[in-house]
Amino acid sequence: MKRHHLLKHLRKHGCFLKREGRSHSLWCNPQTGHAEAIPRHNEIPNKLVKKISKALSIPEL
């Protein structure tokens, strides 16, 4: 999956960018308080997308 599609999905469900790291961005869900690292690769594997969605308590793509 393309990274920009995942970020658009995160924003749609209320998540926000907490901070930028060297190779990852930290996104947070304010409703649950959970944070998850999103790699800065153009393509993100589908298994990782499912893990990120589950960790941030948002529906999967």
CHARMM-style PDB file with segment names, atoms N, HN, CA, C and O in Angstrom:
ATOM      1  N   MET     1       0.840  -1.164   0.000  1.00  0.00      PROA
ATOM      2  CA  MET     1       0.000   0.000   0.000  1.00  0.00      PROA
ATOM      3  C   MET     1       0.894   1.239   0.000  1.00  0.00      PROA
ATOM      4  O   MET     1       1.947   1.260   0.637  1.00  0.00      PROA
ATOM      5  N   LYS     2       0.464   2.250  -0.712  1.00  0.00      PROA
ATOM      6  HN  LYS     2      -0.392   2.233  -1.229  1.00  0.00      PROA
ATOM      7  CA  LYS     2       1.204   3.504  -0.756  1.00  0.00      PROA
ATOM      8  C   LYS     2       1.068   4.229   0.581  1.00  0.00      PROA
ATOM      9  O   LYS     2       0.003   4.217   1.199  1.00  0.00      PROA
ATOM     10  N   ARG     3       2.147   4.853   1.016  1.00  0.00      PROA
ATOM     11  HN  ARG     3       3.012   4.863   0.514  1.00  0.00      PROA
ATOM     12  CA  ARG     3       2.178   5.537   2.303  1.00  0.00      PROA
ATOM     13  C   ARG     3       1.151   6.659   2.374  1.00  0.00      PROA
ATOM     14  O   ARG     3       0.495   6.832   3.402  1.00  0.00      PROA
ATOM     15  N   HSD     4       1.002   7.424   1.291  1.00  0.00      PROA
ATOM     16  HN  HSD     4       1.535   7.284   0.457  1.00  0.00      PROA
ATOM     17  CA  HSD     4       0.086   8.561   1.351  1.00  0.00      PROA
ATOM     18  C   HSD     4      -1.375   8.105   1.491  1.00  0.00      PROA
ATOM     19  O   HSD     4      -2.190   8.836   2.054  1.00  0.00      PROA
ATOM     20  N   HSD     5      -1.717   6.908   0.988  1.00  0.00      PROA
ATOM     21  HN  HSD     5      -1.055   6.314   0.532  1.00  0.00      PROA
ATOM     22  CA  HSD     5      -3.068   6.378   1.183  1.00  0.00      PROA
ATOM     23  C   HSD     5      -3.295   6.036   2.664  1.00  0.00      PROA
ATOM     24  O   HSD     5      -4.367   6.296   3.210  1.00  0.00      PROA
ATOM     25  N   LEU     6      -2.285   5.459   3.297  1.00  0.00      PROA
ATOM     26  HN  LEU     6      -1.415   5.247   2.853  1.00  0.00      PROA
ATOM     27  CA  LEU     6      -2.393   5.127   4.715  1.00  0.00      PROA
ATOM     28  C   LEU     6      -2.534   6.397   5.555  1.00  0.00      PROA
ATOM     29  O   LEU     6      -3.365   6.446   6.462  1.00  0.00      PROA
ATOM     30  N   LEU     7      -1.739   7.414   5.269  1.00  0.00      PROA
ATOM     31  HN  LEU     7      -1.063   7.374   4.533  1.00  0.00      PROA
ATOM     32  CA  LEU     7      -1.801   8.656   6.046  1.00  0.00      PROA
ATOM     33  C   LEU     7      -3.155   9.339   5.877  1.00  0.00      PROA
ATOM     34  O   LEU     7      -3.691   9.905   6.830  1.00  0.00      PROA
ATOM     35  N   LYS     8      -3.693   9.287   4.695  1.00  0.00      PROA
ATOM     36  HN  LYS     8      -3.257   8.827   3.921  1.00  0.00      PROA
ATOM     37  CA  LYS     8      -5.023   9.862   4.437  1.00  0.00      PROA
ATOM     38  C   LYS     8      -6.082   9.119   5.267  1.00  0.00      PROA
ATOM     39  O   LYS     8      -6.982   9.739   5.833  1.00  0.00      PROA
ATOM     40  N   HSD     9      -5.965   7.785   5.331  1.00  0.00      PROA
ATOM     41  HN  HSD     9      -5.235   7.281   4.871  1.00  0.00      PROA
ATOM     42  CA  HSD     9      -6.887   6.961   6.114  1.00  0.00      PROA
ATOM     43  C   HSD     9      -6.759   7.297   7.603  1.00  0.00      PROA
ATOM     44  O   HSD     9      -7.768   7.379   8.305  1.00  0.00      PROA
ATOM     45  N   LEU    10      -5.537   7.492   8.088  1.00  0.00      PROA
ATOM     46  HN  LEU    10      -4.718   7.425   7.518  1.00  0.00      PROA
ATOM     47  CA  LEU    10      -5.329   7.829   9.500  1.00  0.00      PROA
ATOM     48  C   LEU    10      -5.976   9.169   9.835  1.00  0.00      PROA
ATOM     49  O   LEU    10      -6.663   9.294  10.849  1.00  0.00      PROA
ATOM     50  N   ARG    11      -5.758  10.174   8.981  1.00  0.00      PROA
ATOM     51  HN  ARG    11      -5.200  10.073   8.157  1.00  0.00      PROA
ATOM     52  CA  ARG    11      -6.355  11.495   9.213  1.00  0.00      PROA
ATOM     53  C   ARG    11      -7.875  11.428   9.208  1.00  0.00      PROA
ATOM     54  O   ARG    11      -8.536  12.080  10.016  1.00  0.00      PROA
ATOM     55  N   LYS    12      -8.423  10.639   8.295  1.00  0.00      PROA
ATOM     56  HN  LYS    12      -7.885  10.110   7.638  1.00  0.00      PROA
ATOM     57  CA  LYS    12      -9.879  10.495   8.172  1.00  0.00      PROA
ATOM     58  C   LYS    12     -10.492   9.969   9.469  1.00  0.00      PROA
ATOM     59  O   LYS    12     -11.623  10.319   9.806  1.00  0.00      PROA
ATOM     60  N   HSD    13      -9.754   9.135  10.194  1.00  0.00      PROA
ATOM     61  HN  HSD    13      -8.835   8.852   9.920  1.00  0.00      PROA
ATOM     62  CA  HSD    13     -10.257   8.540  11.426  1.00  0.00      PROA
ATOM     63  C   HSD    13      -9.753   9.255  12.678  1.00  0.00      PROA
ATOM     64  O   HSD    13      -9.782   8.684  13.768  1.00  0.00      PROA
ATOM     65  N   GLY    14      -9.292  10.501  12.532  1.00  0.00      PROA
ATOM     66  HN  GLY    14      -9.268  10.964  11.646  1.00  0.00      PROA
ATOM     67  CA  GLY    14      -8.979  11.331  13.683  1.00  0.00      PROA
ATOM     68  C   GLY    14      -7.566  11.254  14.216  1.00  0.00      PROA
ATOM     69  O   GLY    14      -7.257  11.908  15.212  1.00  0.00      PROA
ATOM     70  N   CYS    15      -6.704  10.486  13.595  1.00  0.00      PROA
ATOM     71  HN  CYS    15      -6.954   9.955  12.786  1.00  0.00      PROA
ATOM     72  CA  CYS    15      -5.318  10.395  14.065  1.00  0.00      PROA
ATOM     73  C   CYS    15      -4.535  11.626  13.614  1.00  0.00      PROA
ATOM     74  O   CYS    15      -4.885  12.274  12.628  1.00  0.00      PROA
ATOM     75  N   PHE    16      -3.476  11.934  14.348  1.00  0.00      PROA
ATOM     76  HN  PHE    16      -3.192  11.407  15.150  1.00  0.00      PROA
ATOM     77  CA  PHE    16      -2.649  13.087  14.006  1.00  0.00      PROA
ATOM     78  C   PHE    16      -1.171  12.746  14.146  1.00  0.00      PROA
ATOM     79  O   PHE    16      -0.790  11.811  14.850  1.00  0.00      PROA
ATOM     80  N   LEU    17      -0.359  13.526  13.459  1.00  0.00      PROA
ATOM     81  HN  LEU    17      -0.669  14.286  12.887  1.00  0.00      PROA
ATOM     82  CA  LEU    17       1.088  13.343  13.504  1.00  0.00      PROA
ATOM     83  C   LEU    17       1.614  13.932  14.809  1.00  0.00      PROA
ATOM     84  O   LEU    17       1.478  15.128  15.063  1.00  0.00      PROA
ATOM     85  N   LYS    18       2.212  13.084  15.626  1.00  0.00      PROA
ATOM     86  HN  LYS    18       2.323  12.111  15.419  1.00  0.00      PROA
ATOM     87  CA  LYS    18       2.739  13.539  16.912  1.00  0.00      PROA
ATOM     88  C   LYS    18       4.139  14.116  16.750  1.00  0.00      PROA
ATOM     89  O   LYS    18       4.441  15.194  17.263  1.00  0.00      PROA
ATOM     90  N   ARG    19       5.002  13.378  16.021  1.00  0.00      PROA
ATOM     91  HN  ARG    19       4.757  12.503  15.604  1.00  0.00      PROA
ATOM     92  CA  ARG    19       6.358  13.885  15.768  1.00  0.00      PROA
ATOM     93  C   ARG    19       6.987  13.126  14.611  1.00  0.00      PROA
ATOM     94  O   ARG    19       6.548  12.033  14.253  1.00  0.00      PROA
ATOM     95  N   GLU    20       8.007  13.714  14.041  1.00  0.00      PROA
ATOM     96  HN  GLU    20       8.363  14.602  14.332  1.00  0.00      PROA
ATOM     97  CA  GLU    20       8.777  13.092  12.966  1.00  0.00      PROA
ATOM     98  C   GLU    20      10.070  12.540  13.552  1.00  0.00      PROA
ATOM     99  O   GLU    20      10.721  13.193  14.368  1.00  0.00      PROA
ATOM    100  N   GLY    21      10.428  11.362  13.139  1.00  0.00      PROA
ATOM    101  HN  GLY    21       9.900  10.831  12.477  1.00  0.00      PROA
ATOM    102  CA  GLY    21      11.696  10.772  13.529  1.00  0.00      PROA
ATOM    103  C   GLY    21      12.608  10.704  12.317  1.00  0.00      PROA
ATOM    104  O   GLY    21      12.299  11.276  11.272  1.00  0.00      PROA
ATOM    105  N   ARG    22      13.722  10.013  12.451  1.00  0.00      PROA
ATOM    106  HN  ARG    22      13.973   9.549  13.300  1.00  0.00      PROA
ATOM    107  CA  ARG    22      14.655   9.901  11.335  1.00  0.00      PROA
ATOM    108  C   ARG    22      14.099   9.008  10.229  1.00  0.00      PROA
ATOM    109  O   ARG    22      14.121   9.386   9.058  1.00  0.00      PROA
ATOM    110  N   SER    23      13.604   7.834  10.593  1.00  0.00      PROA
ATOM    111  HN  SER    23      13.586   7.528  11.545  1.00  0.00      PROA
ATOM    112  CA  SER    23      13.104   6.908   9.578  1.00  0.00      PROA
ATOM    113  C   SER    23      11.632   6.549   9.764  1.00  0.00      PROA
ATOM    114  O   SER    23      11.076   5.782   8.977  1.00  0.00      PROA
ATOM    115  N   HSD    24      10.996   7.099  10.804  1.00  0.00      PROA
ATOM    116  HN  HSD    24      11.448   7.721  11.444  1.00  0.00      PROA
ATOM    117  CA  HSD    24       9.595   6.824  11.087  1.00  0.00      PROA
ATOM    118  C   HSD    24       8.884   8.111  11.507  1.00  0.00      PROA
ATOM    119  O   HSD    24       9.511   9.065  11.966  1.00  0.00      PROA
ATOM    120  N   SER    25       7.583   8.114  11.340  1.00  0.00      PROA
ATOM    121  HN  SER    25       7.073   7.339  10.967  1.00  0.00      PROA
ATOM    122  CA  SER    25       6.735   9.188  11.852  1.00  0.00      PROA
ATOM    123  C   SER    25       5.859   8.581  12.931  1.00  0.00      PROA
ATOM    124  O   SER    25       5.385   7.455  12.784  1.00  0.00      PROA
ATOM    125  N   LEU    26       5.639   9.306  14.005  1.00  0.00      PROA
ATOM    126  HN  LEU    26       6.024  10.221  14.125  1.00  0.00      PROA
ATOM    127  CA  LEU    26       4.831   8.801  15.107  1.00  0.00      PROA
ATOM    128  C   LEU    26       3.440   9.414  15.005  1.00  0.00      PROA
ATOM    129  O   LEU    26       3.273  10.629  15.106  1.00  0.00      PROA
ATOM    130  N   TRP    27       2.438   8.549  14.804  1.00  0.00      PROA
ATOM    131  HN  TRP    27       2.573   7.562  14.723  1.00  0.00      PROA
ATOM    132  CA  TRP    27       1.043   8.973  14.680  1.00  0.00      PROA
ATOM    133  C   TRP    27       0.293   8.529  15.917  1.00  0.00      PROA
ATOM    134  O   TRP    27       0.556   7.456  16.461  1.00  0.00      PROA
ATOM    135  N   CYS    28      -0.654   9.366  16.370  1.00  0.00      PROA
ATOM    136  HN  CYS    28      -0.867  10.238  15.928  1.00  0.00      PROA
ATOM    137  CA  CYS    28      -1.374   9.123  17.606  1.00  0.00      PROA
ATOM    138  C   CYS    28      -2.879   9.186  17.364  1.00  0.00      PROA
ATOM    139  O   CYS    28      -3.351   9.987  16.557  1.00  0.00      PROA
ATOM    140  N   ASN    29      -3.622   8.345  18.063  1.00  0.00      PROA
ATOM    141  HN  ASN    29      -3.238   7.695  18.718  1.00  0.00      PROA
ATOM    142  CA  ASN    29      -5.080   8.392  18.054  1.00  0.00      PROA
ATOM    143  C   ASN    29      -5.493   9.065  19.363  1.00  0.00      PROA
ATOM    144  O   ASN    29      -5.321   8.476  20.430  1.00  0.00      PROA
ATOM    145  N   PRO    30      -6.036  10.288  19.308  1.00  0.00      PROA
ATOM    146  CA  PRO    30      -6.358  11.013  20.541  1.00  0.00      PROA
ATOM    147  C   PRO    30      -7.501  10.371  21.335  1.00  0.00      PROA
ATOM    148  O   PRO    30      -7.601  10.589  22.542  1.00  0.00      PROA
ATOM    149  N   GLN    31      -8.352   9.595  20.692  1.00  0.00      PROA
ATOM    150  HN  GLN    31      -8.271   9.417  19.711  1.00  0.00      PROA
ATOM    151  CA  GLN    31      -9.469   8.960  21.389  1.00  0.00      PROA
ATOM    152  C   GLN    31      -8.991   7.848  22.314  1.00  0.00      PROA
ATOM    153  O   GLN    31      -9.565   7.633  23.382  1.00  0.00      PROA
ATOM    154  N   THR    32      -7.937   7.141  21.903  1.00  0.00      PROA
ATOM    155  HN  THR    32      -7.471   7.316  21.036  1.00  0.00      PROA
ATOM    156  CA  THR    32      -7.427   6.032  22.711  1.00  0.00      PROA
ATOM    157  C   THR    32      -6.091   6.357  23.380  1.00  0.00      PROA
ATOM    158  O   THR    32      -5.712   5.711  24.357  1.00  0.00      PROA
ATOM    159  N   GLY    33      -5.384   7.347  22.862  1.00  0.00      PROA
ATOM    160  HN  GLY    33      -5.691   7.872  22.068  1.00  0.00      PROA
ATOM    161  CA  GLY    33      -4.080   7.695  23.413  1.00  0.00      PROA
ATOM    162  C   GLY    33      -2.942   6.829  22.900  1.00  0.00      PROA
ATOM    163  O   GLY    33      -1.798   7.009  23.318  1.00  0.00      PROA
ATOM    164  N   HSD    34      -3.231   5.891  21.999  1.00  0.00      PROA
ATOM    165  HN  HSD    34      -4.160   5.745  21.659  1.00  0.00      PROA
ATOM    166  CA  HSD    34      -2.193   5.017  21.460  1.00  0.00      PROA
ATOM    167  C   HSD    34      -1.408   5.735  20.368  1.00  0.00      PROA
ATOM    168  O   HSD    34      -1.947   6.562  19.632  1.00  0.00      PROA
ATOM    169  N   ALA    35      -0.137   5.405  20.281  1.00  0.00      PROA
ATOM    170  HN  ALA    35       0.302   4.734  20.879  1.00  0.00      PROA
ATOM    171  CA  ALA    35       0.742   5.950  19.245  1.00  0.00      PROA
ATOM    172  C   ALA    35       1.400   4.793  18.507  1.00  0.00      PROA
ATOM    173  O   ALA    35       1.652   3.735  19.084  1.00  0.00      PROA
ATOM    174  N   GLU    36       1.673   5.007  17.231  1.00  0.00      PROA
ATOM    175  HN  GLU    36       1.468   5.867  16.762  1.00  0.00      PROA
ATOM    176  CA  GLU    36       2.277   3.956  16.411  1.00  0.00      PROA
ATOM    177  C   GLU    36       3.245   4.576  15.418  1.00  0.00      PROA
ATOM    178  O   GLU    36       2.977   5.641  14.863  1.00  0.00      PROA
ATOM    179  N   ALA    37       4.369   3.911  15.196  1.00  0.00      PROA
ATOM    180  HN  ALA    37       4.587   3.046  15.647  1.00  0.00      PROA
ATOM    181  CA  ALA    37       5.382   4.379  14.248  1.00  0.00      PROA
ATOM    182  C   ALA    37       4.994   3.957  12.834  1.00  0.00      PROA
ATOM    183  O   ALA    37       4.649   2.802  12.588  1.00  0.00      PROA
ATOM    184  N   ILE    38       5.057   4.918  11.908  1.00  0.00      PROA
ATOM    185  HN  ILE    38       5.337   5.857  12.108  1.00  0.00      PROA
ATOM    186  CA  ILE    38       4.763   4.665  10.503  1.00  0.00      PROA
ATOM    187  C   ILE    38       6.069   4.848   9.732  1.00  0.00      PROA
ATOM    188  O   ILE    38       6.634   5.942   9.748  1.00  0.00      PROA
ATOM    189  N   PRO    39       6.564   3.806   9.057  1.00  0.00      PROA
ATOM    190  CA  PRO    39       7.832   3.937   8.337  1.00  0.00      PROA
ATOM    191  C   PRO    39       7.726   4.921   7.179  1.00  0.00      PROA
ATOM    192  O   PRO    39       6.637   5.154   6.653  1.00  0.00      PROA
ATOM    193  N   ARG    40       8.840   5.488   6.789  1.00  0.00      PROA
ATOM    194  HN  ARG    40       9.724   5.299   7.217  1.00  0.00      PROA
ATOM    195  CA  ARG    40       8.875   6.463   5.709  1.00  0.00      PROA
ATOM    196  C   ARG    40       9.215   5.828   4.375  1.00  0.00      PROA
ATOM    197  O   ARG    40       9.987   6.396   3.603  1.00  0.00      PROA
ATOM    198  N   HSD    41       8.662   4.673   4.091  1.00  0.00      PROA
ATOM    199  HN  HSD    41       8.035   4.211   4.719  1.00  0.00      PROA
ATOM    200  CA  HSD    41       8.854   4.016   2.811  1.00  0.00      PROA
ATOM    201  C   HSD    41       7.675   4.361   1.914  1.00  0.00      PROA
ATOM    202  O   HSD    41       6.571   4.595   2.405  1.00  0.00      PROA
ATOM    203  N   ASN    42       7.898   4.396   0.603  1.00  0.00      PROA
ATOM    204  HN  ASN    42       8.795   4.206   0.204  1.00  0.00      PROA
ATOM    205  CA  ASN    42       6.793   4.662  -0.316  1.00  0.00      PROA
ATOM    206  C   ASN    42       5.751   3.555  -0.278  1.00  0.00      PROA
ATOM    207  O   ASN    42       4.551   3.825  -0.337  1.00  0.00      PROA
ATOM    208  N   GLU    43       6.200   2.327  -0.181  1.00  0.00      PROA
ATOM    209  HN  GLU    43       7.175   2.108  -0.133  1.00  0.00      PROA
ATOM    210  CA  GLU    43       5.307   1.170  -0.103  1.00  0.00      PROA
ATOM    211  C   GLU    43       5.390   0.575   1.307  1.00  0.00      PROA
ATOM    212  O   GLU    43       6.477   0.345   1.836  1.00  0.00      PROA
ATOM    213  N   ILE    44       4.234   0.336   1.894  1.00  0.00      PROA
ATOM    214  HN  ILE    44       3.351   0.523   1.464  1.00  0.00      PROA
ATOM    215  CA  ILE    44       4.170  -0.276   3.222  1.00  0.00      PROA
ATOM    216  C   ILE    44       3.447  -1.614   3.067  1.00  0.00      PROA
ATOM    217  O   ILE    44       2.356  -1.652   2.498  1.00  0.00      PROA
ATOM    218  N   PRO    45       4.024  -2.711   3.557  1.00  0.00      PROA
ATOM    219  CA  PRO    45       3.390  -4.035   3.415  1.00  0.00      PROA
ATOM    220  C   PRO    45       2.001  -4.078   4.061  1.00  0.00      PROA
ATOM    221  O   PRO    45       1.764  -3.434   5.082  1.00  0.00      PROA
ATOM    222  N   ASN    46       1.099  -4.836   3.462  1.00  0.00      PROA
ATOM    223  HN  ASN    46       1.292  -5.360   2.633  1.00  0.00      PROA
ATOM    224  CA  ASN    46      -0.278  -4.922   3.944  1.00  0.00      PROA
ATOM    225  C   ASN    46      -0.373  -5.459   5.372  1.00  0.00      PROA
ATOM    226  O   ASN    46      -1.233  -5.028   6.139  1.00  0.00      PROA
ATOM    227  N   LYS    47       0.503  -6.395   5.732  1.00  0.00      PROA
ATOM    228  HN  LYS    47       1.202  -6.745   5.108  1.00  0.00      PROA
ATOM    229  CA  LYS    47       0.501  -6.925   7.105  1.00  0.00      PROA
ATOM    230  C   LYS    47       0.800  -5.817   8.107  1.00  0.00      PROA
ATOM    231  O   LYS    47       0.204  -5.766   9.182  1.00  0.00      PROA
ATOM    232  N   LEU    48       1.725  -4.932   7.751  1.00  0.00      PROA
ATOM    233  HN  LEU    48       2.210  -4.973   6.877  1.00  0.00      PROA
ATOM    234  CA  LEU    48       2.075  -3.827   8.636  1.00  0.00      PROA
ATOM    235  C   LEU    48       0.936  -2.817   8.728  1.00  0.00      PROA
ATOM    236  O   LEU    48       0.694  -2.253   9.795  1.00  0.00      PROA
ATOM    237  N   VAL    49       0.240  -2.587   7.629  1.00  0.00      PROA
ATOM    238  HN  VAL    49       0.437  -3.046   6.762  1.00  0.00      PROA
ATOM    239  CA  VAL    49      -0.912  -1.684   7.625  1.00  0.00      PROA
ATOM    240  C   VAL    49      -1.992  -2.215   8.566  1.00  0.00      PROA
ATOM    241  O   VAL    49      -2.602  -1.444   9.306  1.00  0.00      PROA
ATOM    242  N   LYS    50      -2.232  -3.532   8.543  1.00  0.00      PROA
ATOM    243  HN  LYS    50      -1.736  -4.158   7.941  1.00  0.00      PROA
ATOM    244  CA  LYS    50      -3.223  -4.131   9.440  1.00  0.00      PROA
ATOM    245  C   LYS    50      -2.796  -3.982  10.894  1.00  0.00      PROA
ATOM    246  O   LYS    50      -3.626  -3.698  11.758  1.00  0.00      PROA
ATOM    247  N   LYS    51      -1.510  -4.171  11.172  1.00  0.00      PROA
ATOM    248  HN  LYS    51      -0.836  -4.402  10.470  1.00  0.00      PROA
ATOM    249  CA  LYS    51      -0.990  -4.042  12.532  1.00  0.00      PROA
ATOM    250  C   LYS    51      -1.146  -2.606  13.031  1.00  0.00      PROA
ATOM    251  O   LYS    51      -1.544  -2.383  14.174  1.00  0.00      PROA
ATOM    252  N   ILE    52      -0.834  -1.640  12.179  1.00  0.00      PROA
ATOM    253  HN  ILE    52      -0.510  -1.821  11.250  1.00  0.00      PROA
ATOM    254  CA  ILE    52      -0.944  -0.225  12.544  1.00  0.00      PROA
ATOM    255  C   ILE    52      -2.403   0.133  12.825  1.00  0.00      PROA
ATOM    256  O   ILE    52      -2.705   0.805  13.812  1.00  0.00      PROA
ATOM    257  N   SER    53      -3.303  -0.318  11.955  1.00  0.00      PROA
ATOM    258  HN  SER    53      -3.059  -0.864  11.153  1.00  0.00      PROA
ATOM    259  CA  SER    53      -4.731  -0.036  12.136  1.00  0.00      PROA
ATOM    260  C   SER    53      -5.243  -0.624  13.444  1.00  0.00      PROA
ATOM    261  O   SER    53      -5.992   0.026  14.173  1.00  0.00      PROA
ATOM    262  N   LYS    54      -4.843  -1.841  13.733  1.00  0.00      PROA
ATOM    263  HN  LYS    54      -4.234  -2.370  13.141  1.00  0.00      PROA
ATOM    264  CA  LYS    54      -5.283  -2.492  14.961  1.00  0.00      PROA
ATOM    265  C   LYS    54      -4.725  -1.775  16.192  1.00  0.00      PROA
ATOM    266  O   LYS    54      -5.436  -1.593  17.180  1.00  0.00      PROA
ATOM    267  N   ALA    55      -3.456  -1.368  16.134  1.00  0.00      PROA
ATOM    268  HN  ALA    55      -2.878  -1.515  15.331  1.00  0.00      PROA
ATOM    269  CA  ALA    55      -2.833  -0.699  17.267  1.00  0.00      PROA
ATOM    270  C   ALA    55      -3.464   0.671  17.537  1.00  0.00      PROA
ATOM    271  O   ALA    55      -3.548   1.102  18.686  1.00  0.00      PROA
ATOM    272  N   LEU    56      -3.907   1.352  16.473  1.00  0.00      PROA
ATOM    273  HN  LEU    56      -3.839   1.002  15.539  1.00  0.00      PROA
ATOM    274  CA  LEU    56      -4.514   2.679  16.645  1.00  0.00      PROA
ATOM    275  C   LEU    56      -6.035   2.592  16.794  1.00  0.00      PROA
ATOM    276  O   LEU    56      -6.704   3.620  16.902  1.00  0.00      PROA
ATOM    277  N   SER    57      -6.578   1.387  16.800  1.00  0.00      PROA
ATOM    278  HN  SER    57      -6.035   0.553  16.712  1.00  0.00      PROA
ATOM    279  CA  SER    57      -8.016   1.150  16.975  1.00  0.00      PROA
ATOM    280  C   SER    57      -8.864   1.858  15.936  1.00  0.00      PROA
ATOM    281  O   SER    57      -9.858   2.507  16.262  1.00  0.00      PROA
ATOM    282  N   ILE    58      -8.455   1.722  14.665  1.00  0.00      PROA
ATOM    283  HN  ILE    58      -7.648   1.194  14.401  1.00  0.00      PROA
ATOM    284  CA  ILE    58      -9.239   2.258  13.554  1.00  0.00      PROA
ATOM    285  C   ILE    58      -9.548   1.109  12.606  1.00  0.00      PROA
ATOM    286  O   ILE    58      -8.856   0.091  12.635  1.00  0.00      PROA
ATOM    287  N   PRO    59     -10.583   1.245  11.756  1.00  0.00      PROA
ATOM    288  CA  PRO    59     -10.895   0.161  10.809  1.00  0.00      PROA
ATOM    289  C   PRO    59      -9.775  -0.054   9.788  1.00  0.00      PROA
ATOM    290  O   PRO    59      -9.065   0.876   9.406  1.00  0.00      PROA
ATOM    291  N   GLU    60      -9.646  -1.293   9.366  1.00  0.00      PROA
ATOM    292  HN  GLU    60     -10.223  -2.049   9.676  1.00  0.00      PROA
ATOM    293  CA  GLU    60      -8.618  -1.622   8.355  1.00  0.00      PROA
ATOM    294  C   GLU    60      -9.042  -1.119   6.993  1.00  0.00      PROA
ATOM    295  O   GLU    60     -10.227  -0.920   6.725  1.00  0.00      PROA
ATOM    296  N   LEU    61      -8.053  -0.918   6.137  1.00  0.00      PROA
ATOM    297  HN  LEU    61      -7.090  -1.080   6.355  1.00  0.00      PROA
ATOM    298  CA  LEU    61      -8.339  -0.512   4.767  1.00  0.00      PROA
ATOM    299  C   LEU    61      -8.749  -1.690   3.929  1.00  0.00      PROA
ATOM    300  OT1 LEU    61      -9.030  -1.534   2.741  1.00  0.00      PROA
TER     301      LEU     61
END
